[in-house]
Amino acid sequence: MSLMQHAADMWQSASQLTTKNNAIIAGVSVVSISVAVRWYRRRYNDSAPPGYKGRKDLPYPPGLPVLGNVFQLSISKVIGNLENWAWEYGTAYKTYAGPFPIVVLSSTTAIDEVLKERPYNIRRSANVEKLFEDCNIPGLFSMEGERWRHSRNWMAPQLTQAKTNKAGPVMTKHVVSLRSALQEISKKMEEINEKFYPSITSLESSHQTNVFYNPKDLKIDITPFREYAFSVMIDFAFAHENNTHFSPTLFQDLKIVFDVIRRRALYPIPLYKYGIRDAMDKKFDRTIADLKSSIKRIIEDYTPENFKQNEDKMSTMLESLYIAAQEEEEQNEKSNMNTATKAAKRVTIDDIVGNLITAIVAGYDTTSNTLHNIAYMLACNPEAQKKLQEEADSIFGPPEKRANMSAEELSAVFNDDYIKQFPYANAVIQETNRLLPIGSMMDGQLTKDLVIDGHYYRKKTVFLALTRVAALRSCPTPHPFRFRPERWIECTPEERRIHDKTAWGFGGGPRMCPGRHLATMELVIAVVSVFTLFDIKQIEKPGSAPHAVESNPSSSLLDNVHLRYIPRY
Ligand code: HEM
């Protein structure tokens, strides 16, 4: 066979092979696409039974094929983007994250319905449970179904109003540190203000420079709020008078836990699960392991008799959870449940640790960010600030008196019903939570077909509930977008009922925030005993400076806010 002929034969068989391969590739592609389309149609089935409207009938902002609305959503302003569409497209619309549809709800009826259906017919988005599970800290926030119910029944009684009232001395102890830290910030900001706008003594020349404003000098410092919320949570959860069991750096290390959880929530690929862990991941693992062994040691040393003798004192959540777990264990042993059910109901150290860390994670950023938002709202609304100061002065006496009060003296001022004692402070907190709630959006996924606000949605539908928009839409008192704490006080009983019903700053339904009493008490104590020591004002800036903006992907924490705390004492 000549070389030419050999080459021609090879070419022919190669092209036959290519034609065969092409046919195989084409066949596999057609099958894969049709499987994907069938899967997509079944998974994202938007048909509704006759007589109902469904997802297919919802309006939506136009987007790109396959990519949907991804390029119209900015990660740091996603809540604002979705809320703007809600005002434009109405109480129910859909948006597409790539090819995946998401229903966005913002009517009072829809929000009420979805909050009540959790956790059985609606779950939090699937990756929350997985994330906390992978981090080895499963807790109330991330649990679903029966496991959630069990933890909730066990956690909620530790956070009742009566129990949190006993935490007053812990809070005043830390509020004294908050006061010192704000006094420091006050000094720094007054120096900056004086540097930017020194008092003009003479006008020697018309070309004289009198203003030295420099944006680089301005930093946002919410560390004091974070330290306050963190210290209260740590004492309340487990450290109160029992610090000896923990490593000296544990509480500092715990802060990394929050950063790692936040970072993992945003990872597109969970590298840490495949053994690719950086220094932060490793520190996270060590901290959780340390925490578990410290808690084990506390439990081993623990005698329930000591605890029972101290019932008038605040017990830590760890003590209360442990006692509750023991009691449950005893009941389980006495009952005639089968062994498997008993084992399922057994509370483990992991459950205790997971729930304690959950409480700290859930109560730390939320409370400190709310304090920051309240300070900003007061700075923007001097009349409301004045009323708040008058209320505090009428109970504590003039500001110079409480500027130096000890924790014990402060604690003695508060009675058990701090909300009735400081109604205007409470209204300021409610009003801030209405306009700048930390959680203004909640997510969920249907675990069965459901009718929500007249629309029929199929199982697995993913939705977002915009609670702030819904509350604003149904506001029964005038000027819904204005900061008017009076609306919570000077209103008819029917108006108040609607305000309370739509006060979703702490969520709602069976999953409503169990830490709300503790958080409200922390906020009231900080606002009346520290904020009212100052006239809080925004530092003056030129029109070109960036304005205050909600810039957090998951909460309404404000950026570009620079406040002066001008002493009143
Ligand atoms: C100003 C402070 C706080 C705000 C704004 C806040 C807000 C919220 C919100 C919006 C939810 C979701 C509720 C829902 O899904 O319906 C929640 C859940 C939760 N919060 Fe808070 N929270 C605060 C403080 C706290 C504190 C101090 C604790 C702990 C003691 C805490 C513990 C929890 C827990 C464990 C959950 C999950 C409840 C469940 O899924 O059953 N929170 N919180």
Coordinates of C-alpha atoms and ligand atoms in Angstrom, one line a residue:
M1 CA 0.0 0.0 0.0
S2 CA 1.4 3.3 -1.0
L3 CA 1.9 5.9 1.6
M4 CA -0.7 8.1 -0.1
Q5 CA -3.3 5.3 0.0
H6 CA -2.5 4.6 3.6
A7 CA -3.0 8.3 4.5
A8 CA -6.3 8.4 2.5
D9 CA -7.6 5.3 4.4
M10 CA -6.6 6.8 7.7
W11 CA -8.4 10.1 6.8
Q12 CA -11.5 8.1 5.8
S13 CA -11.7 6.1 9.0
A14 CA -10.9 9.2 11.1
S15 CA -13.8 11.1 9.5
Q16 CA -16.1 8.1 10.0
L17 CA -15.1 8.1 13.6
T18 CA -15.6 11.9 13.9
T19 CA -19.0 11.6 12.2
K20 CA -19.9 8.8 14.7
N21 CA -18.6 10.9 17.6
N22 CA -20.5 13.9 16.5
A23 CA -23.6 11.8 16.3
I24 CA -23.0 10.5 19.8
I25 CA -22.2 14.0 21.2
A26 CA -25.3 15.4 19.5
G27 CA -27.4 12.6 20.9
V28 CA -26.1 13.0 24.4
S29 CA -26.6 16.8 24.2
V30 CA -30.2 16.4 23.1
V31 CA -30.9 13.9 25.9
S32 CA -29.1 16.1 28.5
I33 CA -30.9 19.2 27.5
S34 CA -34.3 17.5 27.5
V35 CA -33.6 16.0 30.9
A36 CA -32.5 19.4 32.2
V37 CA -35.6 21.1 30.7
R38 CA -37.9 18.4 32.2
W39 CA -36.1 18.7 35.6
Y40 CA -36.3 22.5 35.4
R41 CA -40.0 22.4 34.5
R42 CA -40.8 19.9 37.3
R43 CA -38.6 21.7 39.8
Y44 CA -39.9 25.2 38.9
N45 CA -43.4 24.2 37.9
D46 CA -45.3 27.4 37.9
S47 CA -48.7 26.1 36.8
A48 CA -51.6 26.6 39.1
P49 CA -54.9 24.6 39.4
P50 CA -57.9 26.0 37.5
G51 CA -59.4 29.1 39.3
Y52 CA -56.1 30.1 40.9
K53 CA -53.4 32.5 39.9
G54 CA -49.8 31.1 40.2
R55 CA -46.2 32.1 39.8
K56 CA -46.6 32.3 36.0
D57 CA -49.1 35.2 36.4
L58 CA -46.8 37.4 38.5
P59 CA -45.2 40.5 36.9
Y60 CA -41.4 40.7 36.8
P61 CA -38.7 43.1 35.9
P62 CA -37.3 42.4 32.5
G63 CA -34.0 40.6 32.5
L64 CA -31.6 38.7 30.2
P65 CA -32.3 35.1 28.9
V66 CA -30.8 32.5 31.3
L67 CA -29.1 35.2 33.4
G68 CA -32.3 36.7 34.5
N69 CA -31.9 39.8 36.7
V70 CA -28.5 39.0 38.1
F71 CA -26.8 42.1 36.6
Q72 CA -29.6 44.4 38.0
L73 CA -29.0 43.3 41.6
S74 CA -26.0 44.6 43.5
I75 CA -24.7 42.3 46.2
S76 CA -24.4 45.1 48.8
K77 CA -27.7 46.7 47.9
V78 CA -29.8 43.7 47.2
I79 CA -32.5 44.5 49.7
G80 CA -32.9 48.0 48.3
N81 CA -33.1 46.7 44.7
L82 CA -35.8 44.2 45.6
E83 CA -37.7 46.8 47.6
N84 CA -37.7 49.3 44.8
W85 CA -39.1 46.6 42.5
A86 CA -41.8 45.8 45.1
W87 CA -42.9 49.5 45.1
E88 CA -43.0 49.3 41.3
Y89 CA -44.4 45.9 40.6
G90 CA -46.7 45.4 43.6
T91 CA -47.3 43.1 46.5
A92 CA -46.2 39.9 44.6
Y93 CA -43.7 39.7 41.8
K94 CA -41.0 37.3 40.6
T95 CA -37.4 37.9 39.8
Y96 CA -34.8 35.5 38.3
A97 CA -31.5 34.7 39.9
G98 CA -30.0 33.3 36.7
P99 CA -32.6 30.8 35.4
F100 CA -34.0 30.3 38.9
P101 CA -37.3 32.1 39.8
I102 CA -37.8 33.7 43.2
V103 CA -41.2 35.0 44.3
V104 CA -41.0 38.3 46.2
L105 CA -43.9 39.1 48.6
S106 CA -44.7 42.3 50.3
S107 CA -48.4 42.3 51.3
T108 CA -49.3 42.1 55.0
T109 CA -51.5 39.1 54.3
A110 CA -48.8 37.2 52.5
I111 CA -46.2 38.0 55.2
D112 CA -48.6 36.9 57.9
E113 CA -49.3 33.6 56.1
V114 CA -45.7 32.7 55.4
L115 CA -44.5 33.5 58.9
K116 CA -47.2 31.3 60.4
E117 CA -46.5 28.3 58.0
R118 CA -42.9 27.9 59.3
P119 CA -41.2 25.6 60.0
Y120 CA -43.4 22.7 58.8
N121 CA -44.8 23.9 55.5
I122 CA -42.1 26.4 54.8
R123 CA -38.4 26.1 55.7
R124 CA -35.6 28.6 55.8
S125 CA -33.5 28.5 52.6
A126 CA -31.8 25.1 52.4
N127 CA -28.2 26.3 52.7
V128 CA -28.7 27.9 56.2
E129 CA -29.2 24.5 57.8
K130 CA -26.4 22.9 55.8
L131 CA -24.0 25.8 56.6
F132 CA -24.5 25.6 60.4
E133 CA -24.4 21.8 60.2
D134 CA -21.1 21.9 58.3
C135 CA -19.7 24.4 60.8
N136 CA -20.5 21.9 63.5
I137 CA -22.8 24.3 65.4
P138 CA -26.4 23.3 64.6
G139 CA -28.8 25.6 66.5
L140 CA -32.3 27.0 66.7
F141 CA -31.9 29.5 63.9
S142 CA -30.8 26.8 61.3
M143 CA -32.8 23.8 62.5
E144 CA -36.0 22.6 60.8
G145 CA -39.0 20.5 61.6
E146 CA -39.1 18.4 64.8
R147 CA -35.5 19.2 65.6
W148 CA -36.3 22.9 65.6
R149 CA -39.4 22.3 67.7
H150 CA -37.4 20.4 70.3
S151 CA -34.7 23.1 70.5
R152 CA -37.3 25.9 70.5
N153 CA -39.2 24.4 73.5
W154 CA -35.9 24.1 75.2
M155 CA -34.4 27.5 74.4
A156 CA -37.4 29.9 74.5
P157 CA -38.1 29.5 78.2
Q158 CA -34.6 30.6 78.9
L159 CA -35.3 34.0 77.3
T160 CA -38.7 35.0 78.7
Q161 CA -39.2 38.5 80.0
A162 CA -39.0 37.3 83.6
K163 CA -35.7 35.6 83.0
T164 CA -34.1 38.5 81.0
N165 CA -35.3 41.0 83.7
K166 CA -32.7 39.4 86.0
A167 CA -30.0 40.4 83.6
G168 CA -30.3 44.1 84.4
P169 CA -27.1 44.2 86.6
V170 CA -25.2 42.5 83.8
M171 CA -26.3 45.1 81.3
T172 CA -25.6 48.1 83.5
K173 CA -22.1 46.7 84.2
H174 CA -21.4 46.7 80.5
V175 CA -23.3 50.0 79.8
V176 CA -20.8 51.8 82.0
S177 CA -18.0 50.6 79.6
L178 CA -20.2 51.7 76.6
R179 CA -20.5 55.1 78.3
S180 CA -16.7 55.4 78.7
A181 CA -16.1 54.3 75.1
L182 CA -18.7 56.8 73.7
Q183 CA -17.1 59.6 75.8
E184 CA -13.8 58.8 74.1
I185 CA -15.4 58.8 70.6
S186 CA -17.1 62.1 71.6
K187 CA -13.7 63.7 72.3
K188 CA -12.2 62.4 69.0
M189 CA -15.1 63.6 67.0
E190 CA -15.2 67.0 68.6
E191 CA -11.5 67.4 67.8
I192 CA -12.1 66.4 64.2
N193 CA -15.0 68.9 64.0
E194 CA -12.8 71.7 65.5
K195 CA -10.0 70.7 63.0
F196 CA -12.4 70.8 60.0
Y197 CA -14.2 74.0 61.0
P198 CA -12.0 76.0 63.4
S199 CA -13.8 79.1 64.8
I200 CA -13.1 82.0 62.6
T201 CA -11.3 84.7 64.6
S202 CA -10.5 87.2 61.9
L203 CA -11.1 87.6 58.2
E204 CA -7.8 89.2 57.2
S205 CA -8.0 88.3 53.5
S206 CA -10.8 87.3 51.3
H207 CA -8.7 84.3 50.1
Q208 CA -8.2 82.9 53.6
T209 CA -8.9 79.1 54.0
N210 CA -11.3 78.6 56.9
V211 CA -12.6 75.0 56.3
F212 CA -10.3 72.0 56.5
Y213 CA -12.8 69.2 55.9
N214 CA -11.0 65.9 54.9
P215 CA -13.1 62.8 54.3
K216 CA -10.0 60.6 55.0
D217 CA -10.2 61.6 58.7
L218 CA -13.7 60.1 59.0
K219 CA -14.1 56.5 60.0
I220 CA -17.1 54.6 61.2
D221 CA -16.5 53.2 64.6
I222 CA -19.3 51.0 66.0
T223 CA -16.8 48.9 68.1
P224 CA -18.3 50.2 71.4
F225 CA -21.8 49.0 70.4
R226 CA -20.3 45.7 69.3
E227 CA -18.4 45.3 72.6
Y228 CA -21.5 46.1 74.6
A229 CA -23.7 43.6 72.8
F230 CA -21.0 40.9 72.8
S231 CA -20.2 41.3 76.5
V232 CA -23.8 41.1 77.5
M233 CA -24.4 38.1 75.3
I234 CA -21.4 36.3 76.6
D235 CA -22.3 36.9 80.2
F236 CA -25.9 36.0 79.6
A237 CA -25.0 32.8 77.7
F238 CA -22.3 31.3 79.9
A239 CA -19.6 33.3 81.4
H240 CA -21.3 35.2 84.2
E241 CA -19.1 34.6 87.3
N242 CA -17.8 31.4 85.7
N243 CA -14.9 32.6 83.6
T244 CA -12.3 30.3 85.1
H245 CA -13.2 27.4 82.8
F246 CA -12.5 29.3 79.6
S247 CA -9.2 30.1 78.0
P248 CA -8.3 33.8 78.4
T249 CA -8.5 34.4 74.7
L250 CA -11.7 32.5 74.0
F251 CA -14.0 35.4 73.9
Q252 CA -11.8 37.3 71.5
D253 CA -11.5 34.1 69.4
L254 CA -15.2 33.7 69.4
K255 CA -15.5 36.8 67.2
I256 CA -13.7 34.9 64.4
V257 CA -16.6 32.4 64.5
F258 CA -18.9 35.1 63.2
D259 CA -16.6 36.2 60.5
V260 CA -16.1 32.7 59.3
I261 CA -19.8 31.9 59.3
R262 CA -20.5 35.1 57.3
R263 CA -17.6 34.3 54.9
R264 CA -18.8 30.7 54.4
A265 CA -22.4 31.9 53.7
L266 CA -21.0 33.9 50.8
Y267 CA -18.6 31.3 49.4
P268 CA -19.7 30.2 45.9
I269 CA -17.7 27.0 46.4
P270 CA -17.4 25.6 49.9
L271 CA -13.6 24.9 49.7
Y272 CA -13.5 24.3 53.5
K273 CA -15.6 21.2 53.0
Y274 CA -12.9 19.7 50.8
G275 CA -10.2 20.1 53.3
I276 CA -8.9 23.5 51.8
R277 CA -8.8 25.6 55.0
D278 CA -6.9 28.7 55.6
A279 CA -5.7 30.1 59.0
M280 CA -9.1 31.6 59.8
D281 CA -10.8 28.2 59.2
K282 CA -8.3 26.5 61.4
K283 CA -8.8 29.0 64.2
F284 CA -12.5 28.5 63.8
D285 CA -12.2 24.8 64.4
R286 CA -9.9 25.2 67.3
T287 CA -12.2 27.8 68.9
I288 CA -15.3 25.5 68.6
A289 CA -13.3 22.6 70.0
D290 CA -12.0 24.7 73.0
L291 CA -15.5 26.0 73.7
K292 CA -16.9 22.5 73.8
S293 CA -14.3 21.2 76.2
S294 CA -14.7 24.2 78.5
I295 CA -18.5 23.7 78.5
K296 CA -17.9 20.0 79.3
R297 CA -15.7 21.0 82.2
I298 CA -18.4 23.4 83.6
I299 CA -21.0 20.7 83.3
E300 CA -18.8 18.1 85.1
D301 CA -18.2 20.6 88.0
Y302 CA -21.8 21.6 88.1
T303 CA -24.2 20.8 90.9
P304 CA -27.8 21.6 90.3
E305 CA -28.3 22.2 94.0
N306 CA -26.1 25.3 93.8
F307 CA -28.2 26.6 91.0
K308 CA -31.5 26.0 92.7
Q309 CA -30.3 27.9 95.8
N310 CA -29.7 30.9 93.6
E311 CA -33.0 31.2 91.9
D312 CA -33.3 34.9 92.5
K313 CA -30.0 35.5 90.7
M314 CA -29.6 35.5 86.9
S315 CA -28.7 32.0 85.8
T316 CA -26.7 31.7 82.6
M317 CA -28.3 30.2 79.6
L318 CA -25.8 27.3 79.9
E319 CA -27.0 26.6 83.4
S320 CA -30.7 26.8 82.4
L321 CA -30.2 24.7 79.3
Y322 CA -28.3 22.1 81.2
I323 CA -31.0 21.9 84.0
A324 CA -33.7 21.7 81.3
A325 CA -31.8 18.9 79.5
Q326 CA -31.4 17.0 82.8
E327 CA -35.1 17.3 83.6
E328 CA -36.0 16.2 80.1
E329 CA -33.7 13.3 80.4
E330 CA -35.4 12.2 83.6
Q331 CA -38.8 12.4 82.0
N332 CA -37.6 10.4 79.0
E333 CA -36.3 7.7 81.3
K334 CA -39.5 7.5 83.3
S335 CA -41.8 7.5 80.2
N336 CA -42.4 4.4 78.3
M337 CA -41.0 5.7 75.0
N338 CA -39.0 3.2 73.0
T339 CA -35.2 3.4 73.1
A340 CA -34.9 5.0 69.7
T341 CA -37.3 7.8 70.6
K342 CA -35.5 8.4 73.9
A343 CA -32.1 8.6 72.0
A344 CA -33.6 11.1 69.5
K345 CA -34.7 13.3 72.4
R346 CA -31.4 13.2 74.2
V347 CA -29.8 16.6 74.4
T348 CA -26.1 16.4 73.7
I349 CA -23.2 18.8 74.5
D350 CA -23.2 19.6 70.7
D351 CA -26.8 20.7 71.0
I352 CA -26.0 22.9 74.0
V353 CA -22.9 24.4 72.4
G354 CA -24.7 24.9 69.0
N355 CA -27.6 26.7 70.6
L356 CA -25.4 28.9 72.8
I357 CA -23.3 29.9 69.8
T358 CA -26.5 30.5 67.8
A359 CA -27.8 32.8 70.5
I360 CA -24.5 34.8 70.5
V361 CA -24.4 35.0 66.7
A362 CA -28.0 36.0 66.5
G363 CA -27.8 38.5 69.3
Y364 CA -24.5 40.2 68.7
D365 CA -24.5 42.0 65.3
T366 CA -28.3 42.6 65.4
T367 CA -28.2 44.5 68.7
S368 CA -25.1 46.5 67.9
N369 CA -26.3 47.4 64.4
T370 CA -29.7 48.5 65.8
L371 CA -27.9 50.8 68.3
H372 CA -26.0 52.4 65.4
N373 CA -29.2 52.9 63.5
I374 CA -30.9 54.5 66.5
A375 CA -28.0 56.9 67.0
Y376 CA -28.3 57.9 63.3
M377 CA -32.1 58.3 63.5
L378 CA -31.7 60.6 66.6
A379 CA -29.1 62.7 64.9
C380 CA -31.5 63.2 61.9
N381 CA -34.4 64.0 64.2
P382 CA -33.5 66.5 66.9
E383 CA -37.0 67.0 68.1
A384 CA -37.4 63.3 68.9
Q385 CA -34.0 63.4 70.5
K386 CA -35.0 66.2 72.7
K387 CA -38.1 64.3 73.9
L388 CA -36.0 61.3 74.6
Q389 CA -33.6 63.4 76.7
E390 CA -36.5 64.9 78.6
E391 CA -37.9 61.5 79.4
A392 CA -34.5 60.2 80.7
D393 CA -33.8 63.4 82.7
S394 CA -37.2 63.2 84.4
I395 CA -36.2 59.7 85.8
F396 CA -32.4 59.9 86.2
G397 CA -32.1 63.6 87.0
P398 CA -29.8 66.0 85.0
P399 CA -27.3 64.4 82.7
E400 CA -24.2 65.4 84.8
K401 CA -25.6 63.1 87.5
R402 CA -25.8 60.0 85.4
A403 CA -22.6 60.7 83.6
N404 CA -20.7 59.3 86.6
M405 CA -23.2 56.8 88.1
S406 CA -21.9 53.4 89.0
A407 CA -23.4 50.2 87.5
E408 CA -25.2 49.6 90.8
E409 CA -26.6 53.1 90.9
L410 CA -27.8 52.8 87.3
S411 CA -29.3 49.4 88.0
A412 CA -31.2 50.7 90.9
V413 CA -33.1 53.2 88.7
F414 CA -34.6 50.5 86.4
N415 CA -37.7 48.8 87.5
D416 CA -39.0 45.5 86.1
D417 CA -41.2 47.1 83.5
Y418 CA -38.6 49.2 81.7
I419 CA -40.9 49.6 78.7
K420 CA -43.6 51.4 80.8
Q421 CA -40.9 53.3 82.7
F422 CA -39.4 54.6 79.4
P423 CA -42.3 54.7 76.9
Y424 CA -40.7 57.2 74.5
A425 CA -37.4 55.3 74.5
N426 CA -39.3 52.2 73.6
A427 CA -41.1 54.1 70.8
V428 CA -37.8 55.4 69.4
I429 CA -36.6 51.7 69.2
Q430 CA -39.8 50.6 67.6
E431 CA -39.7 53.4 65.1
T432 CA -36.1 52.7 64.2
N433 CA -37.0 49.0 63.7
R434 CA -39.9 50.0 61.5
L435 CA -37.8 52.2 59.2
L436 CA -34.4 50.6 59.4
P437 CA -35.0 47.0 60.6
I438 CA -32.0 44.8 60.8
G439 CA -33.9 42.0 59.1
S440 CA -36.1 43.6 56.5
M441 CA -36.2 40.6 54.3
M442 CA -36.9 36.9 55.2
D443 CA -36.4 34.0 52.9
G444 CA -38.1 30.6 52.7
Q445 CA -38.9 27.6 50.6
L446 CA -42.2 25.8 50.4
T447 CA -42.2 22.1 51.5
K448 CA -45.7 21.6 50.0
D449 CA -48.0 23.3 47.6
L450 CA -49.6 26.3 49.4
V451 CA -52.0 29.2 48.6
I452 CA -50.5 32.5 49.8
D453 CA -52.5 35.7 49.5
G454 CA -54.7 34.1 46.8
H455 CA -51.9 32.7 44.7
Y456 CA -51.2 29.0 44.3
Y457 CA -47.5 28.2 44.7
R458 CA -45.9 24.8 44.1
K459 CA -43.8 22.8 46.6
K460 CA -40.1 24.0 46.5
T461 CA -41.0 27.6 45.4
V462 CA -38.4 29.9 46.9
F463 CA -39.6 33.3 48.1
L464 CA -38.4 36.4 49.8
A465 CA -40.7 38.3 52.2
L466 CA -40.1 42.1 52.3
T467 CA -41.4 42.9 55.8
R468 CA -40.4 46.5 55.8
V469 CA -42.3 47.3 52.6
A470 CA -45.3 45.4 53.8
A471 CA -45.3 47.3 57.1
L472 CA -44.9 50.7 55.3
R473 CA -47.7 49.8 52.9
S474 CA -50.2 49.2 55.7
C475 CA -49.0 52.0 58.0
P476 CA -52.2 53.3 59.7
T477 CA -50.8 56.6 60.9
P478 CA -49.8 59.6 58.8
H479 CA -46.4 60.1 57.1
P480 CA -45.3 56.5 56.9
F481 CA -41.8 57.3 55.7
R482 CA -41.1 59.8 58.5
F483 CA -39.4 59.0 61.8
R484 CA -42.2 59.8 64.3
P485 CA -41.9 57.8 67.5
E486 CA -45.2 59.4 68.6
R487 CA -47.1 57.2 66.2
W488 CA -46.6 54.3 68.8
I489 CA -48.0 56.4 71.6
E490 CA -50.5 58.9 70.3
C491 CA -52.6 56.5 68.3
T492 CA -56.0 54.9 68.5
P493 CA -56.1 51.3 69.9
E494 CA -56.9 50.1 66.3
E495 CA -53.9 51.9 64.9
R496 CA -51.7 50.5 67.6
R497 CA -53.0 47.0 66.9
I498 CA -52.0 47.4 63.3
H499 CA -48.6 48.8 64.2
D500 CA -47.9 45.9 66.6
K501 CA -49.1 43.3 64.1
T502 CA -46.8 44.6 61.4
A503 CA -43.8 45.2 63.8
W504 CA -41.7 42.5 62.1
G505 CA -38.3 43.8 63.2
F506 CA -38.0 40.6 65.3
G507 CA -39.7 38.4 62.7
G508 CA -43.0 36.7 63.5
G509 CA -45.0 33.5 63.9
P510 CA -43.6 30.4 65.6
R511 CA -40.0 31.4 64.6
M512 CA -40.2 34.9 66.0
C513 CA -36.9 36.0 67.6
P514 CA -36.8 34.5 71.1
G515 CA -34.1 37.0 72.1
R516 CA -36.4 40.0 71.6
H517 CA -36.9 40.7 75.4
L518 CA -33.2 40.6 76.1
A519 CA -32.4 42.8 73.0
T520 CA -35.1 45.4 73.8
M521 CA -33.9 45.6 77.4
E522 CA -30.3 46.0 76.2
L523 CA -31.4 48.8 73.8
V524 CA -33.5 50.7 76.3
I525 CA -30.7 50.6 78.9
A526 CA -28.1 51.9 76.5
V527 CA -30.4 54.5 74.9
V528 CA -31.6 56.1 78.1
S529 CA -28.5 55.9 80.2
V530 CA -25.8 56.6 77.5
F531 CA -27.3 58.2 74.4
T532 CA -29.2 60.8 76.3
L533 CA -25.9 62.1 77.8
F534 CA -25.1 63.6 74.4
D535 CA -26.6 65.7 71.7
I536 CA -26.1 63.4 68.8
K537 CA -25.5 65.2 65.5
Q538 CA -24.2 64.3 62.1
I539 CA -20.8 65.9 61.3
E540 CA -21.4 68.5 58.6
K541 CA -20.2 67.5 55.1
P542 CA -20.2 69.0 51.6
G543 CA -23.0 68.0 49.2
S544 CA -20.5 65.9 47.2
A545 CA -19.8 63.6 50.2
P546 CA -21.5 60.2 50.0
H547 CA -24.9 60.1 51.8
A548 CA -25.9 57.6 54.4
V549 CA -26.8 54.4 52.7
E550 CA -27.9 50.8 53.6
S551 CA -24.9 48.9 52.3
N552 CA -25.1 45.5 53.9
P553 CA -26.2 42.5 51.8
S554 CA -28.3 41.0 54.6
S555 CA -29.2 43.9 57.0
S556 CA -30.0 47.6 57.1
L557 CA -26.7 48.7 58.6
L558 CA -25.9 52.2 57.5
D559 CA -22.7 53.2 55.8
N560 CA -21.3 56.8 55.5
V561 CA -22.7 57.8 58.9
H562 CA -20.4 60.0 61.0
L563 CA -21.8 61.2 64.2
R564 CA -20.8 63.7 66.8
Y565 CA -21.6 63.0 70.4
I566 CA -21.7 66.4 72.0
P567 CA -21.7 66.1 75.8
R568 CA -24.7 67.5 77.7
Y569 CA -23.0 67.2 81.1
Ligands
HEM1 C1 -32.0 44.0 68.1 C2 -31.6 42.8 68.2 C3 -32.2 41.6 67.4 C4 -32.9 41.6 66.3 C5 -33.3 42.8 65.4 C6 -33.3 40.3 66.0 C7 -34.0 39.9 64.9 C8 -34.3 38.6 64.6 C9 -35.0 38.2 63.4 C10 -35.6 39.1 62.3 C11 -35.1 36.8 63.4 C12 -35.8 35.9 62.4 C13 -37.2 35.7 62.9 C14 -38.0 34.9 62.0 O1 -37.5 34.1 61.2 O2 -39.3 35.2 62.0 C15 -34.4 36.4 64.6 C16 -34.3 35.0 65.0 C17 -33.6 34.6 66.1 N1 -33.0 35.4 67.0 FE1 -33.0 37.4 67.1 N2 -32.8 39.5 66.9 C18 -32.1 40.2 67.9 C19 -31.5 39.8 69.0 C20 -31.4 38.5 69.4 C21 -30.8 38.1 70.7 C22 -30.3 39.0 71.7 C23 -30.9 36.7 70.7 C24 -30.4 35.7 71.7 C25 -30.5 35.7 72.9 C26 -31.5 36.3 69.5 C27 -31.8 35.0 69.1 C28 -32.4 34.6 68.0 C29 -32.6 33.2 67.6 C30 -32.1 32.0 68.4 C31 -33.4 33.2 66.4 C32 -33.9 32.0 65.6 C33 -35.3 31.7 66.1 C34 -35.9 30.5 65.3 O3 -35.6 30.2 64.2 O4 -36.8 29.8 66.0 N3 -31.9 37.4 68.7 N4 -33.9 37.5 65.3

